[in-house]
Amino acid sequence: VSDARIPTAPSFPKRSYFLALGLLLGLGAGFVAAIATEMAFSGLTSGEDVKRRLGVPYLGGMPDFGTIDPAVTDPLETVRSSPRSPLAQAVRGILTKLRQTFEKGQVVMISSALPAEGKTTLTACLAQAAVGATERVIVIDCDSTRRQFSTSFAKQDADKPGLREVLAGEVTIAAALQEHAGGFHILPITSP
């Protein structure tokens, strides 16, 4: 018979065993959560998603203007004066795809499902990028409720005719067009 020795380590729980088990369970739970999150997401994340799920050509994406350069506040000025900026390159890429996809002289409508998704900014930047020696660009603001493009880029004068007056037959399109400093023309909504 011998004396009992004082143990140097606990006999239970075995730390290495539970650490390995916890690591495996954590990795497994994280993997399952990532798969479930990916399966539940129904948005569009890439150009391939647009083509595959909507059946329409993907023309390109634009970076969030606020993340490009906080010092620059005018996207048109960025497109005009910084042709190598990410915004200007994205706009030119979309314009190139538009020119490849549609015939010359086609009408392009820019729309979105929700407000404040960048319709006005994209339209103005595309118009600015498309202005050239051989092309004439006319932007027609058809958003009669918000009139964001007209408010931002056209001269606001209640006496000037706009889209409503043209549609009513009161004036010609030429009389209602306004020239923007960027070189493109606007058919605004001037009357509320």
PDB file of C-alpha atoms in Angstrom:
ATOM      1  CA  VAL A   1       0.000   0.000   0.000  1.00  0.00           C
ATOM      2  CA  SER A   2       1.338   3.410  -0.986  1.00  0.00           C
ATOM      3  CA  ASP A   3       0.330   6.966  -0.140  1.00  0.00           C
ATOM      4  CA  ALA A   4      -1.965   8.822  -2.530  1.00  0.00           C
ATOM      5  CA  ARG A   5      -0.198  11.395  -4.645  1.00  0.00           C
ATOM      6  CA  ILE A   6      -1.541  14.895  -5.182  1.00  0.00           C
ATOM      7  CA  PRO A   7      -2.679  15.191  -8.822  1.00  0.00           C
ATOM      8  CA  THR A   8      -0.823  17.695 -11.007  1.00  0.00           C
ATOM      9  CA  ALA A   9      -3.765  18.253 -13.390  1.00  0.00           C
ATOM     10  CA  PRO A  10      -7.532  17.845 -13.109  1.00  0.00           C
ATOM     11  CA  SER A  11      -8.803  14.496 -14.317  1.00  0.00           C
ATOM     12  CA  PHE A  12     -12.034  16.047 -15.629  1.00  0.00           C
ATOM     13  CA  PRO A  13     -12.853  18.069 -17.687  1.00  0.00           C
ATOM     14  CA  LYS A  14     -10.080  17.590 -20.200  1.00  0.00           C
ATOM     15  CA  ARG A  15      -9.417  21.074 -21.558  1.00  0.00           C
ATOM     16  CA  SER A  16      -7.850  20.025 -24.841  1.00  0.00           C
ATOM     17  CA  TYR A  17     -10.771  17.701 -25.609  1.00  0.00           C
ATOM     18  CA  PHE A  18     -13.419  20.381 -24.927  1.00  0.00           C
ATOM     19  CA  LEU A  19     -11.414  23.056 -26.749  1.00  0.00           C
ATOM     20  CA  ALA A  20     -11.195  20.887 -29.864  1.00  0.00           C
ATOM     21  CA  LEU A  21     -14.896  19.971 -29.585  1.00  0.00           C
ATOM     22  CA  GLY A  22     -15.872  23.658 -29.147  1.00  0.00           C
ATOM     23  CA  LEU A  23     -13.755  24.680 -32.148  1.00  0.00           C
ATOM     24  CA  LEU A  24     -15.347  22.017 -34.364  1.00  0.00           C
ATOM     25  CA  LEU A  25     -18.875  22.869 -33.217  1.00  0.00           C
ATOM     26  CA  GLY A  26     -18.235  26.618 -33.706  1.00  0.00           C
ATOM     27  CA  LEU A  27     -16.891  26.088 -37.213  1.00  0.00           C
ATOM     28  CA  GLY A  28     -19.827  23.837 -38.090  1.00  0.00           C
ATOM     29  CA  ALA A  29     -22.400  26.292 -36.707  1.00  0.00           C
ATOM     30  CA  GLY A  30     -20.712  29.199 -38.538  1.00  0.00           C
ATOM     31  CA  PHE A  31     -20.714  27.249 -41.801  1.00  0.00           C
ATOM     32  CA  VAL A  32     -24.418  26.382 -41.427  1.00  0.00           C
ATOM     33  CA  ALA A  33     -25.262  30.023 -40.574  1.00  0.00           C
ATOM     34  CA  ALA A  34     -23.311  31.299 -43.602  1.00  0.00           C
ATOM     35  CA  ILE A  35     -25.080  28.864 -45.944  1.00  0.00           C
ATOM     36  CA  ALA A  36     -28.501  29.741 -44.471  1.00  0.00           C
ATOM     37  CA  THR A  37     -27.812  33.480 -44.839  1.00  0.00           C
ATOM     38  CA  GLU A  38     -26.657  33.050 -48.433  1.00  0.00           C
ATOM     39  CA  MET A  39     -29.700  30.935 -49.308  1.00  0.00           C
ATOM     40  CA  ALA A  40     -32.086  33.477 -47.705  1.00  0.00           C
ATOM     41  CA  PHE A  41     -30.588  36.487 -49.571  1.00  0.00           C
ATOM     42  CA  SER A  42     -32.694  37.290 -52.621  1.00  0.00           C
ATOM     43  CA  GLY A  43     -30.892  40.399 -53.908  1.00  0.00           C
ATOM     44  CA  LEU A  44     -28.669  40.795 -56.932  1.00  0.00           C
ATOM     45  CA  THR A  45     -24.955  40.815 -56.181  1.00  0.00           C
ATOM     46  CA  SER A  46     -23.244  40.577 -59.553  1.00  0.00           C
ATOM     47  CA  GLY A  47     -23.691  41.076 -63.266  1.00  0.00           C
ATOM     48  CA  GLU A  48     -24.144  37.343 -63.685  1.00  0.00           C
ATOM     49  CA  ASP A  49     -27.073  37.474 -61.226  1.00  0.00           C
ATOM     50  CA  VAL A  50     -28.710  40.175 -63.331  1.00  0.00           C
ATOM     51  CA  LYS A  51     -28.319  38.169 -66.546  1.00  0.00           C
ATOM     52  CA  ARG A  52     -29.339  34.829 -65.043  1.00  0.00           C
ATOM     53  CA  ARG A  53     -32.255  35.900 -62.840  1.00  0.00           C
ATOM     54  CA  LEU A  54     -33.711  38.828 -64.776  1.00  0.00           C
ATOM     55  CA  GLY A  55     -32.823  37.820 -68.310  1.00  0.00           C
ATOM     56  CA  VAL A  56     -31.585  41.290 -69.249  1.00  0.00           C
ATOM     57  CA  PRO A  57     -28.076  42.455 -70.149  1.00  0.00           C
ATOM     58  CA  TYR A  58     -25.938  43.824 -67.332  1.00  0.00           C
ATOM     59  CA  LEU A  59     -24.644  47.250 -68.333  1.00  0.00           C
ATOM     60  CA  GLY A  60     -22.450  47.958 -65.326  1.00  0.00           C
ATOM     61  CA  GLY A  61     -22.351  49.209 -61.778  1.00  0.00           C
ATOM     62  CA  MET A  62     -21.463  52.536 -60.221  1.00  0.00           C
ATOM     63  CA  PRO A  63     -19.569  53.113 -57.002  1.00  0.00           C
ATOM     64  CA  ASP A  64     -21.310  54.969 -54.208  1.00  0.00           C
ATOM     65  CA  PHE A  65     -20.416  58.603 -54.913  1.00  0.00           C
ATOM     66  CA  GLY A  66     -20.007  59.430 -51.219  1.00  0.00           C
ATOM     67  CA  THR A  67     -17.241  56.849 -50.826  1.00  0.00           C
ATOM     68  CA  ILE A  68     -15.080  58.065 -53.716  1.00  0.00           C
ATOM     69  CA  ASP A  69     -13.761  61.437 -52.559  1.00  0.00           C
ATOM     70  CA  PRO A  70     -15.486  63.339 -49.750  1.00  0.00           C
ATOM     71  CA  ALA A  71     -13.935  66.634 -50.947  1.00  0.00           C
ATOM     72  CA  VAL A  72     -15.736  66.467 -54.314  1.00  0.00           C
ATOM     73  CA  THR A  73     -19.453  67.148 -54.083  1.00  0.00           C
ATOM     74  CA  ASP A  74     -20.459  67.369 -57.752  1.00  0.00           C
ATOM     75  CA  PRO A  75     -20.540  64.096 -59.711  1.00  0.00           C
ATOM     76  CA  LEU A  76     -20.777  65.963 -63.051  1.00  0.00           C
ATOM     77  CA  GLU A  77     -17.617  67.886 -62.255  1.00  0.00           C
ATOM     78  CA  THR A  78     -15.915  64.595 -61.381  1.00  0.00           C
ATOM     79  CA  VAL A  79     -16.907  63.052 -64.727  1.00  0.00           C
ATOM     80  CA  ARG A  80     -15.832  66.214 -66.572  1.00  0.00           C
ATOM     81  CA  SER A  81     -12.556  67.017 -64.829  1.00  0.00           C
ATOM     82  CA  SER A  82     -11.325  63.643 -63.506  1.00  0.00           C
ATOM     83  CA  PRO A  83     -11.660  61.160 -66.373  1.00  0.00           C
ATOM     84  CA  ARG A  84      -9.601  58.530 -64.531  1.00  0.00           C
ATOM     85  CA  SER A  85     -11.653  58.608 -61.341  1.00  0.00           C
ATOM     86  CA  PRO A  86     -13.597  55.426 -60.452  1.00  0.00           C
ATOM     87  CA  LEU A  87     -16.891  57.254 -61.014  1.00  0.00           C
ATOM     88  CA  ALA A  88     -15.940  58.536 -64.480  1.00  0.00           C
ATOM     89  CA  GLN A  89     -14.624  55.126 -65.532  1.00  0.00           C
ATOM     90  CA  ALA A  90     -17.798  53.389 -64.306  1.00  0.00           C
ATOM     91  CA  VAL A  91     -20.001  55.881 -66.176  1.00  0.00           C
ATOM     92  CA  ARG A  92     -17.979  55.484 -69.382  1.00  0.00           C
ATOM     93  CA  GLY A  93     -18.211  51.698 -69.016  1.00  0.00           C
ATOM     94  CA  ILE A  94     -22.012  51.870 -68.737  1.00  0.00           C
ATOM     95  CA  LEU A  95     -22.156  54.280 -71.675  1.00  0.00           C
ATOM     96  CA  THR A  96     -20.009  51.948 -73.783  1.00  0.00           C
ATOM     97  CA  LYS A  97     -22.305  49.002 -72.991  1.00  0.00           C
ATOM     98  CA  LEU A  98     -25.341  51.148 -73.872  1.00  0.00           C
ATOM     99  CA  ARG A  99     -23.799  52.031 -77.213  1.00  0.00           C
ATOM    100  CA  GLN A 100     -22.992  48.363 -77.897  1.00  0.00           C
ATOM    101  CA  THR A 101     -26.429  47.124 -76.822  1.00  0.00           C
ATOM    102  CA  PHE A 102     -28.711  49.706 -78.418  1.00  0.00           C
ATOM    103  CA  GLU A 103     -28.826  51.309 -81.828  1.00  0.00           C
ATOM    104  CA  LYS A 104     -27.831  54.940 -82.233  1.00  0.00           C
ATOM    105  CA  GLY A 105     -30.699  57.298 -81.516  1.00  0.00           C
ATOM    106  CA  GLN A 106     -32.458  54.934 -79.128  1.00  0.00           C
ATOM    107  CA  VAL A 107     -34.237  56.169 -76.042  1.00  0.00           C
ATOM    108  CA  VAL A 108     -32.860  54.897 -72.734  1.00  0.00           C
ATOM    109  CA  MET A 109     -35.011  54.989 -69.607  1.00  0.00           C
ATOM    110  CA  ILE A 110     -33.374  54.980 -66.191  1.00  0.00           C
ATOM    111  CA  SER A 111     -35.600  53.801 -63.394  1.00  0.00           C
ATOM    112  CA  SER A 112     -35.373  52.162 -59.990  1.00  0.00           C
ATOM    113  CA  ALA A 113     -37.603  50.414 -57.521  1.00  0.00           C
ATOM    114  CA  LEU A 114     -36.946  52.794 -54.632  1.00  0.00           C
ATOM    115  CA  PRO A 115     -36.248  56.507 -54.258  1.00  0.00           C
ATOM    116  CA  ALA A 116     -32.689  57.752 -53.650  1.00  0.00           C
ATOM    117  CA  GLU A 117     -30.993  54.899 -55.522  1.00  0.00           C
ATOM    118  CA  GLY A 118     -29.059  57.219 -57.847  1.00  0.00           C
ATOM    119  CA  LYS A 119     -31.287  57.655 -60.928  1.00  0.00           C
ATOM    120  CA  THR A 120     -30.660  61.399 -61.138  1.00  0.00           C
ATOM    121  CA  THR A 121     -26.914  61.111 -60.589  1.00  0.00           C
ATOM    122  CA  LEU A 122     -26.540  58.276 -63.095  1.00  0.00           C
ATOM    123  CA  THR A 123     -28.639  60.108 -65.692  1.00  0.00           C
ATOM    124  CA  ALA A 124     -26.663  63.338 -65.317  1.00  0.00           C
ATOM    125  CA  CYS A 125     -23.319  61.534 -65.434  1.00  0.00           C
ATOM    126  CA  LEU A 126     -24.309  59.520 -68.517  1.00  0.00           C
ATOM    127  CA  ALA A 127     -25.524  62.685 -70.247  1.00  0.00           C
ATOM    128  CA  GLN A 128     -22.269  64.464 -69.377  1.00  0.00           C
ATOM    129  CA  ALA A 129     -20.141  61.542 -70.583  1.00  0.00           C
ATOM    130  CA  ALA A 130     -22.133  61.165 -73.818  1.00  0.00           C
ATOM    131  CA  VAL A 131     -21.821  64.798 -74.857  1.00  0.00           C
ATOM    132  CA  GLY A 132     -19.483  64.989 -77.785  1.00  0.00           C
ATOM    133  CA  ALA A 133     -18.954  66.467 -81.203  1.00  0.00           C
ATOM    134  CA  THR A 134     -21.203  63.930 -82.920  1.00  0.00           C
ATOM    135  CA  GLU A 135     -23.904  63.301 -80.342  1.00  0.00           C
ATOM    136  CA  ARG A 136     -26.701  65.435 -79.027  1.00  0.00           C
ATOM    137  CA  VAL A 137     -28.065  64.390 -75.657  1.00  0.00           C
ATOM    138  CA  ILE A 138     -31.516  65.313 -74.384  1.00  0.00           C
ATOM    139  CA  VAL A 139     -32.581  64.310 -70.887  1.00  0.00           C
ATOM    140  CA  ILE A 140     -36.350  64.236 -70.414  1.00  0.00           C
ATOM    141  CA  ASP A 141     -37.495  64.321 -66.800  1.00  0.00           C
ATOM    142  CA  CYS A 142     -40.652  62.210 -66.667  1.00  0.00           C
ATOM    143  CA  ASP A 143     -40.868  61.913 -62.875  1.00  0.00           C
ATOM    144  CA  SER A 144     -43.789  64.265 -62.370  1.00  0.00           C
ATOM    145  CA  THR A 145     -44.021  63.687 -58.626  1.00  0.00           C
ATOM    146  CA  ARG A 146     -40.418  64.250 -57.485  1.00  0.00           C
ATOM    147  CA  ARG A 147     -38.991  66.229 -60.458  1.00  0.00           C
ATOM    148  CA  GLN A 148     -35.513  65.646 -59.020  1.00  0.00           C
ATOM    149  CA  PHE A 149     -33.622  66.036 -62.299  1.00  0.00           C
ATOM    150  CA  SER A 150     -35.490  69.218 -63.202  1.00  0.00           C
ATOM    151  CA  THR A 151     -34.942  70.659 -59.725  1.00  0.00           C
ATOM    152  CA  SER A 152     -31.237  69.822 -59.711  1.00  0.00           C
ATOM    153  CA  PHE A 153     -30.164  70.679 -63.256  1.00  0.00           C
ATOM    154  CA  ALA A 154     -32.762  72.857 -65.034  1.00  0.00           C
ATOM    155  CA  LYS A 155     -33.537  76.527 -64.591  1.00  0.00           C
ATOM    156  CA  GLN A 156     -36.522  76.744 -62.316  1.00  0.00           C
ATOM    157  CA  ASP A 157     -38.798  79.353 -63.825  1.00  0.00           C
ATOM    158  CA  ALA A 158     -42.554  78.879 -63.706  1.00  0.00           C
ATOM    159  CA  ASP A 159     -42.917  80.987 -66.885  1.00  0.00           C
ATOM    160  CA  LYS A 160     -40.675  78.659 -68.926  1.00  0.00           C
ATOM    161  CA  PRO A 161     -42.447  75.820 -70.706  1.00  0.00           C
ATOM    162  CA  GLY A 162     -41.611  72.224 -69.885  1.00  0.00           C
ATOM    163  CA  LEU A 163     -42.713  68.648 -70.522  1.00  0.00           C
ATOM    164  CA  ARG A 164     -46.329  69.240 -69.474  1.00  0.00           C
ATOM    165  CA  GLU A 165     -46.706  72.119 -71.925  1.00  0.00           C
ATOM    166  CA  VAL A 166     -45.128  70.073 -74.725  1.00  0.00           C
ATOM    167  CA  LEU A 167     -47.481  67.135 -74.054  1.00  0.00           C
ATOM    168  CA  ALA A 168     -50.476  69.509 -73.983  1.00  0.00           C
ATOM    169  CA  GLY A 169     -49.439  70.839 -77.404  1.00  0.00           C
ATOM    170  CA  GLU A 170     -48.944  74.389 -76.143  1.00  0.00           C
ATOM    171  CA  VAL A 171     -45.287  74.643 -77.267  1.00  0.00           C
ATOM    172  CA  THR A 172     -42.810  72.696 -79.372  1.00  0.00           C
ATOM    173  CA  ILE A 173     -40.062  70.560 -77.905  1.00  0.00           C
ATOM    174  CA  ALA A 174     -37.446  72.991 -79.212  1.00  0.00           C
ATOM    175  CA  ALA A 175     -39.074  75.847 -77.287  1.00  0.00           C
ATOM    176  CA  ALA A 176     -39.086  73.885 -74.026  1.00  0.00           C
ATOM    177  CA  LEU A 177     -35.513  72.546 -74.176  1.00  0.00           C
ATOM    178  CA  GLN A 178     -32.962  74.049 -71.821  1.00  0.00           C
ATOM    179  CA  GLU A 179     -29.226  73.767 -72.356  1.00  0.00           C
ATOM    180  CA  HIS A 180     -27.162  72.691 -69.359  1.00  0.00           C
ATOM    181  CA  ALA A 181     -23.642  74.038 -68.816  1.00  0.00           C
ATOM    182  CA  GLY A 182     -22.383  70.467 -69.292  1.00  0.00           C
ATOM    183  CA  GLY A 183     -23.415  70.546 -72.968  1.00  0.00           C
ATOM    184  CA  PHE A 184     -26.543  68.389 -72.830  1.00  0.00           C
ATOM    185  CA  HIS A 185     -30.155  69.525 -73.137  1.00  0.00           C
ATOM    186  CA  ILE A 186     -32.978  69.057 -70.646  1.00  0.00           C
ATOM    187  CA  LEU A 187     -36.714  68.846 -71.184  1.00  0.00           C
ATOM    188  CA  PRO A 188     -37.728  69.602 -67.600  1.00  0.00           C
ATOM    189  CA  ILE A 189     -40.971  69.621 -65.729  1.00  0.00           C
ATOM    190  CA  THR A 190     -41.297  73.298 -64.844  1.00  0.00           C
ATOM    191  CA  SER A 191     -44.876  73.594 -63.611  1.00  0.00           C
ATOM    192  CA  PRO A 192     -45.997  71.872 -60.417  1.00  0.00           C
TER     193      PRO A 192
END
